[in-house]
Amino acid sequence: MKLKAILGVLGVAATMWLCGGPLFAQDDNGGGPGNPGARGPGGPGGGGPGGDFDPAQFRQHMMDQIRKNLNVTNDEEWSAIQPLVQKVMDTRREANDIGGMGMRGPGGGPGGPGNGPGRPGGWGGFGPQASEEQKALQKALDANSPVPQIKDALAKYRAARKDKQAKLEAAQANLKSVLTVEQEAQAVLMGLLP
């Protein structure tokens, strides 16, 4: 399997995990071509023609699927909902830093496999980038720093995560405020809302 195809599959998996999981739960395409939930964009090929992965096309497909699941047929209504959905997805990605689960790449830093010089973040650039607070905490641990220094770095890291979580909750509240009850229920099933 070509490296691009492998990275494409990892990117799809990471994006779906970061965006709350079951965004495609309502898709009844059955895993055929064009169903990103199957094995990557383009279906069984794992990345479409030549194994290429187009993040912009994938994001657009996700938005189209969310619009379909929310049963939004009016363009004006979607123009009010879509940026709020995007904000939830963006803040969730920031709040769910992969490195927080102890996954470290060959470069020794937080972020996940594939992390190394010139490749911050997880899985060769997929997923969120490590925050400055996360890097400082990891550096303190790697350097066997004195306990007070580790405690300080840990407190800053926790405060940053708490701030990101508050931003996610605010984005989710804004999205909820424009949805009907039926749409809210669908958004919960898709993992956009708690």
mmCIF file of N, CA and C in Angstrom, residues 65-177:
data_model
loop_
_atom_site.group_PDB
_atom_site.id
_atom_site.type_symbol
_atom_site.label_atom_id
_atom_site.label_comp_id
_atom_site.label_asym_id
_atom_site.label_seq_id
_atom_site.Cartn_x
_atom_site.Cartn_y
_atom_site.Cartn_z
ATOM 1 N N GLN A 65 -22.965 15.518 4.667
ATOM 2 C CA GLN A 65 -23.612 14.442 5.411
ATOM 3 C C GLN A 65 -24.300 14.979 6.665
ATOM 4 N N ILE A 66 -23.657 15.908 7.350
ATOM 5 C CA ILE A 66 -24.276 16.506 8.534
ATOM 6 C C ILE A 66 -25.550 17.239 8.140
ATOM 7 N N ARG A 67 -25.494 18.005 7.043
ATOM 8 C CA ARG A 67 -26.681 18.720 6.568
ATOM 9 C C ARG A 67 -27.800 17.732 6.265
ATOM 10 N N LYS A 68 -27.464 16.637 5.610
ATOM 11 C CA LYS A 68 -28.467 15.617 5.281
ATOM 12 C C LYS A 68 -29.058 15.016 6.558
ATOM 13 N N ASN A 69 -28.180 14.675 7.520
ATOM 14 C CA ASN A 69 -28.655 14.065 8.766
ATOM 15 C C ASN A 69 -29.535 15.016 9.572
ATOM 16 N N LEU A 70 -29.233 16.312 9.504
ATOM 17 C CA LEU A 70 -30.049 17.307 10.211
ATOM 18 C C LEU A 70 -31.303 17.677 9.434
ATOM 19 N N ASN A 71 -31.435 17.124 8.236
ATOM 20 C CA ASN A 71 -32.594 17.362 7.371
ATOM 21 C C ASN A 71 -32.774 18.853 7.069
ATOM 22 N N VAL A 72 -31.669 19.505 6.690
ATOM 23 C CA VAL A 72 -31.701 20.917 6.343
ATOM 24 C C VAL A 72 -31.742 21.020 4.821
ATOM 25 N N THR A 73 -32.874 21.446 4.284
ATOM 26 C CA THR A 73 -33.014 21.567 2.832
ATOM 27 C C THR A 73 -32.947 23.020 2.375
ATOM 28 N N ASN A 74 -33.149 23.951 3.288
ATOM 29 C CA ASN A 74 -33.150 25.367 2.973
ATOM 30 C C ASN A 74 -31.730 25.920 3.080
ATOM 31 N N ASP A 75 -31.239 26.527 1.991
ATOM 32 C CA ASP A 75 -29.872 27.076 1.981
ATOM 33 C C ASP A 75 -29.682 28.172 3.022
ATOM 34 N N GLU A 76 -30.696 28.989 3.240
ATOM 35 C CA GLU A 76 -30.597 30.068 4.224
ATOM 36 C C GLU A 76 -30.450 29.492 5.635
ATOM 37 N N GLU A 77 -31.223 28.456 5.937
ATOM 38 C CA GLU A 77 -31.118 27.808 7.243
ATOM 39 C C GLU A 77 -29.730 27.183 7.412
ATOM 40 N N TRP A 78 -29.227 26.529 6.362
ATOM 41 C CA TRP A 78 -27.914 25.904 6.444
ATOM 42 C C TRP A 78 -26.805 26.943 6.609
ATOM 43 N N SER A 79 -26.972 28.099 5.983
ATOM 44 C CA SER A 79 -25.943 29.143 6.113
ATOM 45 C C SER A 79 -25.849 29.655 7.553
ATOM 46 N N ALA A 80 -26.918 29.502 8.337
ATOM 47 C CA ALA A 80 -26.887 29.876 9.757
ATOM 48 C C ALA A 80 -26.320 28.741 10.610
ATOM 49 N N ILE A 81 -26.581 27.497 10.223
ATOM 50 C CA ILE A 81 -26.177 26.339 11.013
ATOM 51 C C ILE A 81 -24.736 25.920 10.727
ATOM 52 N N GLN A 82 -24.332 25.944 9.462
ATOM 53 C CA GLN A 82 -23.036 25.394 9.051
ATOM 54 C C GLN A 82 -21.841 25.993 9.799
ATOM 55 N N PRO A 83 -21.748 27.329 9.948
ATOM 56 C CA PRO A 83 -20.583 27.852 10.674
ATOM 57 C C PRO A 83 -20.554 27.428 12.142
ATOM 58 N N LEU A 84 -21.725 27.214 12.727
ATOM 59 C CA LEU A 84 -21.788 26.777 14.121
ATOM 60 C C LEU A 84 -21.353 25.318 14.255
ATOM 61 N N VAL A 85 -21.724 24.496 13.263
ATOM 62 C CA VAL A 85 -21.257 23.106 13.223
ATOM 63 C C VAL A 85 -19.741 23.093 13.085
ATOM 64 N N GLN A 86 -19.222 23.920 12.173
ATOM 65 C CA GLN A 86 -17.774 23.984 11.956
ATOM 66 C C GLN A 86 -17.049 24.419 13.229
ATOM 67 N N LYS A 87 -17.617 25.378 13.945
ATOM 68 C CA LYS A 87 -17.007 25.856 15.186
ATOM 69 C C LYS A 87 -16.946 24.738 16.227
ATOM 70 N N VAL A 88 -18.017 23.950 16.331
ATOM 71 C CA VAL A 88 -18.015 22.815 17.257
ATOM 72 C C VAL A 88 -16.919 21.833 16.867
ATOM 73 N N MET A 89 -16.817 21.529 15.585
ATOM 74 C CA MET A 89 -15.805 20.576 15.136
ATOM 75 C C MET A 89 -14.393 21.100 15.394
ATOM 76 N N ASP A 90 -14.170 22.384 15.135
ATOM 77 C CA ASP A 90 -12.851 22.978 15.345
ATOM 78 C C ASP A 90 -12.474 23.002 16.825
ATOM 79 N N THR A 91 -13.408 23.423 17.677
ATOM 80 C CA THR A 91 -13.091 23.490 19.109
ATOM 81 C C THR A 91 -12.952 22.102 19.711
ATOM 82 N N ARG A 92 -13.696 21.130 19.188
ATOM 83 C CA ARG A 92 -13.535 19.750 19.676
ATOM 84 C C ARG A 92 -12.152 19.231 19.319
ATOM 85 N N ARG A 93 -11.708 19.518 18.112
ATOM 86 C CA ARG A 93 -10.379 19.070 17.678
ATOM 87 C C ARG A 93 -9.296 19.666 18.592
ATOM 88 N N GLU A 94 -9.465 20.935 18.959
ATOM 89 C CA GLU A 94 -8.503 21.579 19.854
ATOM 90 C C GLU A 94 -8.581 20.999 21.273
ATOM 91 N N ALA A 95 -9.783 20.668 21.717
ATOM 92 C CA ALA A 95 -9.962 20.160 23.081
ATOM 93 C C ALA A 95 -9.469 18.722 23.223
ATOM 94 N N ASN A 96 -9.489 17.969 22.148
ATOM 95 C CA ASN A 96 -9.109 16.553 22.193
ATOM 96 C C ASN A 96 -7.684 16.362 21.716
ATOM 97 N N ASP A 97 -6.710 16.890 22.436
ATOM 98 C CA ASP A 97 -5.342 16.716 21.970
ATOM 99 C C ASP A 97 -4.896 15.273 22.183
ATOM 100 N N ILE A 98 -4.489 14.646 21.096
ATOM 101 C CA ILE A 98 -4.098 13.239 21.097
ATOM 102 C C ILE A 98 -2.976 12.988 22.076
ATOM 103 N N GLY A 99 -2.031 13.904 22.140
ATOM 104 C CA GLY A 99 -0.887 13.729 23.015
ATOM 105 C C GLY A 99 -1.280 13.571 24.469
ATOM 106 N N GLY A 100 -2.481 14.005 24.826
ATOM 107 C CA GLY A 100 -2.947 13.868 26.196
ATOM 108 C C GLY A 100 -3.162 12.431 26.608
ATOM 109 N N MET A 101 -3.099 11.498 25.649
ATOM 110 C CA MET A 101 -3.288 10.092 25.975
ATOM 111 C C MET A 101 -1.959 9.354 26.050
ATOM 112 N N GLY A 102 -0.862 10.088 26.102
ATOM 113 C CA GLY A 102 0.433 9.447 26.281
ATOM 114 C C GLY A 102 1.006 8.856 25.012
ATOM 115 N N MET A 103 0.469 9.192 23.860
ATOM 116 C CA MET A 103 0.988 8.666 22.609
ATOM 117 C C MET A 103 2.144 9.542 22.151
ATOM 118 N N ARG A 104 3.308 8.936 22.019
ATOM 119 C CA ARG A 104 4.483 9.703 21.631
ATOM 120 C C ARG A 104 5.105 9.063 20.411
ATOM 121 N N GLY A 105 5.599 9.907 19.551
ATOM 122 C CA GLY A 105 6.214 9.411 18.331
ATOM 123 C C GLY A 105 7.703 9.203 18.489
ATOM 124 N N PRO A 106 8.349 8.775 17.390
ATOM 125 C CA PRO A 106 9.770 8.506 17.430
ATOM 126 C C PRO A 106 10.594 9.729 17.804
ATOM 127 N N GLY A 107 10.078 10.919 17.570
ATOM 128 C CA GLY A 107 10.801 12.128 17.928
ATOM 129 C C GLY A 107 10.792 12.390 19.419
ATOM 130 N N GLY A 108 10.044 11.576 20.190
ATOM 131 C CA GLY A 108 10.029 11.709 21.632
ATOM 132 C C GLY A 108 9.017 12.707 22.142
ATOM 133 N N GLY A 109 8.400 13.462 21.256
ATOM 134 C CA GLY A 109 7.465 14.481 21.701
ATOM 135 C C GLY A 109 6.042 14.000 21.693
ATOM 136 N N PRO A 110 5.152 14.781 22.256
ATOM 137 C CA PRO A 110 3.748 14.396 22.285
ATOM 138 C C PRO A 110 3.150 14.500 20.903
ATOM 139 N N GLY A 111 2.102 13.743 20.678
ATOM 140 C CA GLY A 111 1.374 13.906 19.432
ATOM 141 C C GLY A 111 1.054 12.618 18.740
ATOM 142 N N GLY A 112 1.865 11.610 18.812
ATOM 143 C CA GLY A 112 1.514 10.348 18.208
ATOM 144 C C GLY A 112 2.554 9.869 17.228
ATOM 145 N N PRO A 113 2.328 8.669 16.684
ATOM 146 C CA PRO A 113 3.264 8.091 15.748
ATOM 147 C C PRO A 113 3.509 9.021 14.572
ATOM 148 N N GLY A 114 4.703 9.051 14.103
ATOM 149 C CA GLY A 114 5.032 9.890 12.960
ATOM 150 C C GLY A 114 5.522 11.255 13.375
ATOM 151 N N ASN A 115 5.490 11.521 14.662
ATOM 152 C CA ASN A 115 5.955 12.807 15.142
ATOM 153 C C ASN A 115 7.470 12.785 15.143
ATOM 154 N N GLY A 116 8.045 13.814 14.635
ATOM 155 C CA GLY A 116 9.496 13.882 14.604
ATOM 156 C C GLY A 116 9.900 15.263 14.172
ATOM 157 N N PRO A 117 11.176 15.464 13.932
ATOM 158 C CA PRO A 117 11.634 16.788 13.514
ATOM 159 C C PRO A 117 10.873 17.267 12.278
ATOM 160 N N GLY A 118 10.331 18.454 12.377
ATOM 161 C CA GLY A 118 9.597 19.023 11.246
ATOM 162 C C GLY A 118 8.203 18.478 11.085
ATOM 163 N N ARG A 119 7.759 17.618 12.016
ATOM 164 C CA ARG A 119 6.424 17.028 11.892
ATOM 165 C C ARG A 119 5.698 17.104 13.223
ATOM 166 N N PRO A 120 5.348 18.316 13.664
ATOM 167 C CA PRO A 120 4.650 18.431 14.939
ATOM 168 C C PRO A 120 3.257 17.834 14.846
ATOM 169 N N GLY A 121 2.734 17.474 15.968
ATOM 170 C CA GLY A 121 1.385 16.925 15.994
ATOM 171 C C GLY A 121 1.418 15.432 15.790
ATOM 172 N N GLY A 122 0.245 14.842 15.687
ATOM 173 C CA GLY A 122 0.151 13.397 15.622
ATOM 174 C C GLY A 122 0.050 12.857 14.224
ATOM 175 N N TRP A 123 0.455 11.632 14.053
ATOM 176 C CA TRP A 123 0.274 10.841 12.858
ATOM 177 C C TRP A 123 0.705 11.574 11.600
ATOM 178 N N GLY A 124 1.900 12.124 11.621
ATOM 179 C CA GLY A 124 2.442 12.758 10.431
ATOM 180 C C GLY A 124 1.688 14.001 10.038
ATOM 181 N N GLY A 125 1.134 14.736 11.006
ATOM 182 C CA GLY A 125 0.447 15.976 10.696
ATOM 183 C C GLY A 125 -1.056 15.888 10.824
ATOM 184 N N PHE A 126 -1.618 14.673 10.939
ATOM 185 C CA PHE A 126 -3.051 14.550 11.139
ATOM 186 C C PHE A 126 -3.345 14.725 12.611
ATOM 187 N N GLY A 127 -4.486 15.301 12.905
ATOM 188 C CA GLY A 127 -4.854 15.485 14.296
ATOM 189 C C GLY A 127 -4.353 16.807 14.822
ATOM 190 N N PRO A 128 -4.665 17.086 16.078
ATOM 191 C CA PRO A 128 -4.311 18.377 16.638
ATOM 192 C C PRO A 128 -2.819 18.498 16.912
ATOM 193 N N GLN A 129 -2.344 19.708 16.907
ATOM 194 C CA GLN A 129 -0.962 19.982 17.257
ATOM 195 C C GLN A 129 -0.866 20.044 18.780
ATOM 196 N N ALA A 130 0.287 19.660 19.294
ATOM 197 C CA ALA A 130 0.492 19.746 20.738
ATOM 198 C C ALA A 130 0.499 21.212 21.147
ATOM 199 N N SER A 131 -0.199 21.519 22.234
ATOM 200 C CA SER A 131 -0.232 22.895 22.733
ATOM 201 C C SER A 131 1.098 23.227 23.386
ATOM 202 N N GLU A 132 1.335 24.516 23.567
ATOM 203 C CA GLU A 132 2.559 24.946 24.244
ATOM 204 C C GLU A 132 2.611 24.405 25.666
ATOM 205 N N GLU A 133 1.452 24.368 26.321
ATOM 206 C CA GLU A 133 1.393 23.848 27.694
ATOM 207 C C GLU A 133 1.720 22.354 27.723
ATOM 208 N N GLN A 134 1.233 21.637 26.727
ATOM 209 C CA GLN A 134 1.507 20.205 26.640
ATOM 210 C C GLN A 134 2.992 19.960 26.386
ATOM 211 N N LYS A 135 3.575 20.743 25.491
ATOM 212 C CA LYS A 135 5.010 20.605 25.202
ATOM 213 C C LYS A 135 5.844 20.908 26.449
ATOM 214 N N ALA A 136 5.453 21.945 27.185
ATOM 215 C CA ALA A 136 6.196 22.324 28.397
ATOM 216 C C ALA A 136 6.108 21.223 29.452
ATOM 217 N N LEU A 137 4.935 20.627 29.605
ATOM 218 C CA LEU A 137 4.775 19.543 30.572
ATOM 219 C C LEU A 137 5.620 18.340 30.166
ATOM 220 N N GLN A 138 5.574 17.980 28.887
ATOM 221 C CA GLN A 138 6.360 16.848 28.410
ATOM 222 C C GLN A 138 7.852 17.102 28.582
ATOM 223 N N LYS A 139 8.270 18.339 28.300
ATOM 224 C CA LYS A 139 9.682 18.707 28.448
ATOM 225 C C LYS A 139 10.115 18.580 29.912
ATOM 226 N N ALA A 140 9.252 19.025 30.827
ATOM 227 C CA ALA A 140 9.570 18.931 32.256
ATOM 228 C C ALA A 140 9.701 17.472 32.683
ATOM 229 N N LEU A 141 8.828 16.602 32.172
ATOM 230 C CA LEU A 141 8.896 15.182 32.505
ATOM 231 C C LEU A 141 10.148 14.548 31.911
ATOM 232 N N ASP A 142 10.419 14.843 30.631
ATOM 233 C CA ASP A 142 11.585 14.261 29.960
ATOM 234 C C ASP A 142 12.900 14.689 30.615
ATOM 235 N N ALA A 143 12.922 15.905 31.169
ATOM 236 C CA ALA A 143 14.138 16.436 31.776
ATOM 237 C C ALA A 143 14.275 16.047 33.249
ATOM 238 N N ASN A 144 13.328 15.235 33.739
ATOM 239 C CA ASN A 144 13.336 14.890 35.166
ATOM 240 C C ASN A 144 13.422 16.146 36.027
ATOM 241 N N SER A 145 12.610 17.125 35.695
ATOM 242 C CA SER A 145 12.616 18.403 36.409
ATOM 243 C C SER A 145 12.187 18.216 37.856
ATOM 244 N N PRO A 146 12.525 19.177 38.713
ATOM 245 C CA PRO A 146 12.075 19.112 40.112
ATOM 246 C C PRO A 146 10.540 19.103 40.197
ATOM 247 N N VAL A 147 10.035 18.485 41.229
ATOM 248 C CA VAL A 147 8.590 18.327 41.415
ATOM 249 C C VAL A 147 7.839 19.657 41.313
ATOM 250 N N PRO A 148 8.298 20.743 41.944
ATOM 251 C CA PRO A 148 7.554 22.003 41.833
ATOM 252 C C PRO A 148 7.415 22.482 40.372
ATOM 253 N N GLN A 149 8.456 22.259 39.572
ATOM 254 C CA GLN A 149 8.401 22.665 38.168
ATOM 255 C C GLN A 149 7.390 21.811 37.396
ATOM 256 N N ILE A 150 7.347 20.517 37.688
ATOM 257 C CA ILE A 150 6.368 19.640 37.038
ATOM 258 C C ILE A 150 4.958 20.025 37.473
ATOM 259 N N LYS A 151 4.775 20.313 38.767
ATOM 260 C CA LYS A 151 3.453 20.725 39.263
ATOM 261 C C LYS A 151 2.983 22.008 38.570
ATOM 262 N N ASP A 152 3.893 22.956 38.384
ATOM 263 C CA ASP A 152 3.559 24.209 37.717
ATOM 264 C C ASP A 152 3.146 23.956 36.270
ATOM 265 N N ALA A 153 3.931 23.137 35.564
ATOM 266 C CA ALA A 153 3.613 22.816 34.164
ATOM 267 C C ALA A 153 2.297 22.064 34.076
ATOM 268 N N LEU A 154 2.045 21.163 35.020
ATOM 269 C CA LEU A 154 0.796 20.403 35.046
ATOM 270 C C LEU A 154 -0.396 21.325 35.290
ATOM 271 N N ALA A 155 -0.261 22.268 36.192
ATOM 272 C CA ALA A 155 -1.352 23.213 36.475
ATOM 273 C C ALA A 155 -1.670 24.050 35.239
ATOM 274 N N LYS A 156 -0.634 24.501 34.538
ATOM 275 C CA LYS A 156 -0.850 25.290 33.317
ATOM 276 C C LYS A 156 -1.513 24.454 32.232
ATOM 277 N N TYR A 157 -1.097 23.199 32.106
ATOM 278 C CA TYR A 157 -1.689 22.304 31.108
ATOM 279 C C TYR A 157 -3.168 22.067 31.411
ATOM 280 N N ARG A 158 -3.472 21.802 32.686
ATOM 281 C CA ARG A 158 -4.873 21.578 33.071
ATOM 282 C C ARG A 158 -5.727 22.829 32.831
ATOM 283 N N ALA A 159 -5.180 24.000 33.137
ATOM 284 C CA ALA A 159 -5.911 25.250 32.917
ATOM 285 C C ALA A 159 -6.196 25.451 31.430
ATOM 286 N N ALA A 160 -5.217 25.136 30.588
ATOM 287 C CA ALA A 160 -5.409 25.279 29.139
ATOM 288 C C ALA A 160 -6.478 24.310 28.640
ATOM 289 N N ARG A 161 -6.452 23.076 29.135
ATOM 290 C CA ARG A 161 -7.474 22.090 28.732
ATOM 291 C C ARG A 161 -8.862 22.527 29.200
ATOM 292 N N LYS A 162 -8.928 23.078 30.412
ATOM 293 C CA LYS A 162 -10.213 23.549 30.954
ATOM 294 C C LYS A 162 -10.769 24.687 30.086
ATOM 295 N N ASP A 163 -9.873 25.580 29.654
ATOM 296 C CA ASP A 163 -10.267 26.679 28.777
ATOM 297 C C ASP A 163 -10.784 26.151 27.441
ATOM 298 N N LYS A 164 -10.099 25.165 26.868
ATOM 299 C CA LYS A 164 -10.538 24.575 25.595
ATOM 300 C C LYS A 164 -11.892 23.889 25.753
ATOM 301 N N GLN A 165 -12.087 23.211 26.886
ATOM 302 C CA GLN A 165 -13.366 22.546 27.139
ATOM 303 C C GLN A 165 -14.493 23.571 27.261
ATOM 304 N N ALA A 166 -14.214 24.700 27.920
ATOM 305 C CA ALA A 166 -15.224 25.762 28.049
ATOM 306 C C ALA A 166 -15.581 26.332 26.676
ATOM 307 N N LYS A 167 -14.588 26.492 25.807
ATOM 308 C CA LYS A 167 -14.849 26.980 24.452
ATOM 309 C C LYS A 167 -15.695 25.988 23.666
ATOM 310 N N LEU A 168 -15.423 24.686 23.849
ATOM 311 C CA LEU A 168 -16.226 23.664 23.183
ATOM 312 C C LEU A 168 -17.670 23.716 23.674
ATOM 313 N N GLU A 169 -17.857 23.823 24.973
ATOM 314 C CA GLU A 169 -19.211 23.880 25.526
ATOM 315 C C GLU A 169 -19.962 25.114 25.028
ATOM 316 N N ALA A 170 -19.276 26.239 24.911
ATOM 317 C CA ALA A 170 -19.909 27.454 24.389
ATOM 318 C C ALA A 170 -20.301 27.269 22.924
ATOM 319 N N ALA A 171 -19.428 26.654 22.141
ATOM 320 C CA ALA A 171 -19.733 26.412 20.723
ATOM 321 C C ALA A 171 -20.923 25.465 20.595
ATOM 322 N N GLN A 172 -20.983 24.448 21.448
ATOM 323 C CA GLN A 172 -22.106 23.514 21.415
ATOM 324 C C GLN A 172 -23.408 24.203 21.820
ATOM 325 N N ALA A 173 -23.350 25.092 22.797
ATOM 326 C CA ALA A 173 -24.548 25.833 23.209
ATOM 327 C C ALA A 173 -25.038 26.732 22.083
ATOM 328 N N ASN A 174 -24.120 27.379 21.371
ATOM 329 C CA ASN A 174 -24.505 28.228 20.239
ATOM 330 C C ASN A 174 -25.168 27.407 19.144
ATOM 331 N N LEU A 175 -24.624 26.230 18.848
ATOM 332 C CA LEU A 175 -25.227 25.365 17.835
ATOM 333 C C LEU A 175 -26.616 24.916 18.281
ATOM 334 N N LYS A 176 -26.724 24.474 19.515
ATOM 335 C CA LYS A 176 -28.013 23.996 20.040
ATOM 336 C C LYS A 176 -29.087 25.078 19.935
ATOM 337 N N SER A 177 -28.696 26.342 20.115
ATOM 338 C CA SER A 177 -29.672 27.435 20.127
ATOM 339 C C SER A 177 -30.361 27.660 18.783
#
